[in-house]
Amino acid sequence: MFRNFVGRAGMPVPQDFTQDFTQDFTQDFTQDFAQDFTQDFAQDFTQDFAQDFTQDFVLLGF
């Protein structure tokens, strides 16, 4: 889609650019997103769950 858009504007896009861009973007995005999401989710979920569970447990008088 990106390649077609730029190509239609009269500027041919080198195949190397398209390949490099796609690879780099995919790799960076996947790694960063997966890492950040996993860390944040695990951290938040664990903390919140532990906190809520403990509070509820204590409130119920167990």
mmCIF file of C-alpha atoms in Angstrom:
data_model
loop_
_atom_site.group_PDB
_atom_site.id
_atom_site.type_symbol
_atom_site.label_atom_id
_atom_site.label_comp_id
_atom_site.label_asym_id
_atom_site.label_seq_id
_atom_site.Cartn_x
_atom_site.Cartn_y
_atom_site.Cartn_z
ATOM 1 C CA MET A 1 0.000 0.000 0.000
ATOM 2 C CA PHE A 2 2.778 2.416 0.957
ATOM 3 C CA ARG A 3 4.735 1.441 -2.129
ATOM 4 C CA ASN A 4 1.759 1.923 -4.440
ATOM 5 C CA PHE A 5 0.961 5.313 -2.971
ATOM 6 C CA VAL A 6 4.476 6.697 -3.426
ATOM 7 C CA GLY A 7 4.821 4.984 -6.793
ATOM 8 C CA ARG A 8 1.669 6.687 -8.060
ATOM 9 C CA ALA A 9 3.036 10.061 -6.997
ATOM 10 C CA GLY A 10 5.672 9.586 -9.685
ATOM 11 C CA MET A 11 8.527 8.561 -7.426
ATOM 12 C CA PRO A 12 9.587 4.950 -7.811
ATOM 13 C CA VAL A 13 10.365 3.358 -4.468
ATOM 14 C CA PRO A 14 13.519 1.262 -4.357
ATOM 15 C CA GLN A 15 12.780 -2.314 -3.394
ATOM 16 C CA ASP A 16 15.581 -2.219 -0.834
ATOM 17 C CA PHE A 17 13.912 0.642 0.972
ATOM 18 C CA THR A 18 10.591 -1.163 1.088
ATOM 19 C CA GLN A 19 12.215 -4.371 2.329
ATOM 20 C CA ASP A 20 14.375 -2.641 4.938
ATOM 21 C CA PHE A 21 11.552 -0.473 6.173
ATOM 22 C CA THR A 22 9.193 -3.410 6.477
ATOM 23 C CA GLN A 23 11.734 -5.605 8.250
ATOM 24 C CA ASP A 24 12.911 -2.899 10.648
ATOM 25 C CA PHE A 25 9.447 -1.700 11.452
ATOM 26 C CA THR A 26 8.088 -5.189 11.979
ATOM 27 C CA GLN A 27 11.021 -6.233 14.127
ATOM 28 C CA ASP A 28 11.112 -3.087 16.258
ATOM 29 C CA PHE A 29 7.391 -2.873 16.668
ATOM 30 C CA THR A 30 7.003 -6.531 17.542
ATOM 31 C CA GLN A 31 9.862 -6.584 20.011
ATOM 32 C CA ASP A 32 9.038 -3.294 21.688
ATOM 33 C CA PHE A 33 5.334 -3.875 21.828
ATOM 34 C CA ALA A 34 5.617 -7.437 23.066
ATOM 35 C CA GLN A 35 8.213 -6.499 25.661
ATOM 36 C CA ASP A 36 6.449 -3.402 26.941
ATOM 37 C CA PHE A 37 3.036 -4.981 26.915
ATOM 38 C CA THR A 38 4.205 -8.104 28.688
ATOM 39 C CA GLN A 39 6.132 -6.214 31.333
ATOM 40 C CA ASP A 40 3.442 -3.622 31.967
ATOM 41 C CA PHE A 41 0.614 -6.091 31.924
ATOM 42 C CA ALA A 42 2.359 -8.600 34.155
ATOM 43 C CA GLN A 43 3.436 -5.921 36.587
ATOM 44 C CA ASP A 44 0.100 -4.131 36.780
ATOM 45 C CA PHE A 45 -1.945 -7.279 36.872
ATOM 46 C CA THR A 46 0.172 -8.889 39.548
ATOM 47 C CA GLN A 47 0.249 -5.816 41.735
ATOM 48 C CA ASP A 48 -3.434 -5.001 41.364
ATOM 49 C CA PHE A 49 -4.557 -8.563 41.763
ATOM 50 C CA ALA A 50 -2.403 -9.164 44.818
ATOM 51 C CA GLN A 51 -3.502 -5.899 46.385
ATOM 52 C CA ASP A 52 -7.201 -6.347 45.687
ATOM 53 C CA PHE A 53 -7.186 -9.973 46.682
ATOM 54 C CA THR A 54 -5.417 -9.224 49.949
ATOM 55 C CA GLN A 55 -7.749 -6.346 50.787
ATOM 56 C CA ASP A 56 -10.878 -8.320 49.968
ATOM 57 C CA PHE A 57 -9.622 -11.295 51.877
ATOM 58 C CA VAL A 58 -8.934 -9.171 54.956
ATOM 59 C CA LEU A 59 -12.254 -7.343 54.645
ATOM 60 C CA LEU A 60 -14.141 -10.610 54.576
ATOM 61 C CA GLY A 61 -12.456 -11.536 57.817
ATOM 62 C CA PHE A 62 -10.564 -14.612 56.717
#
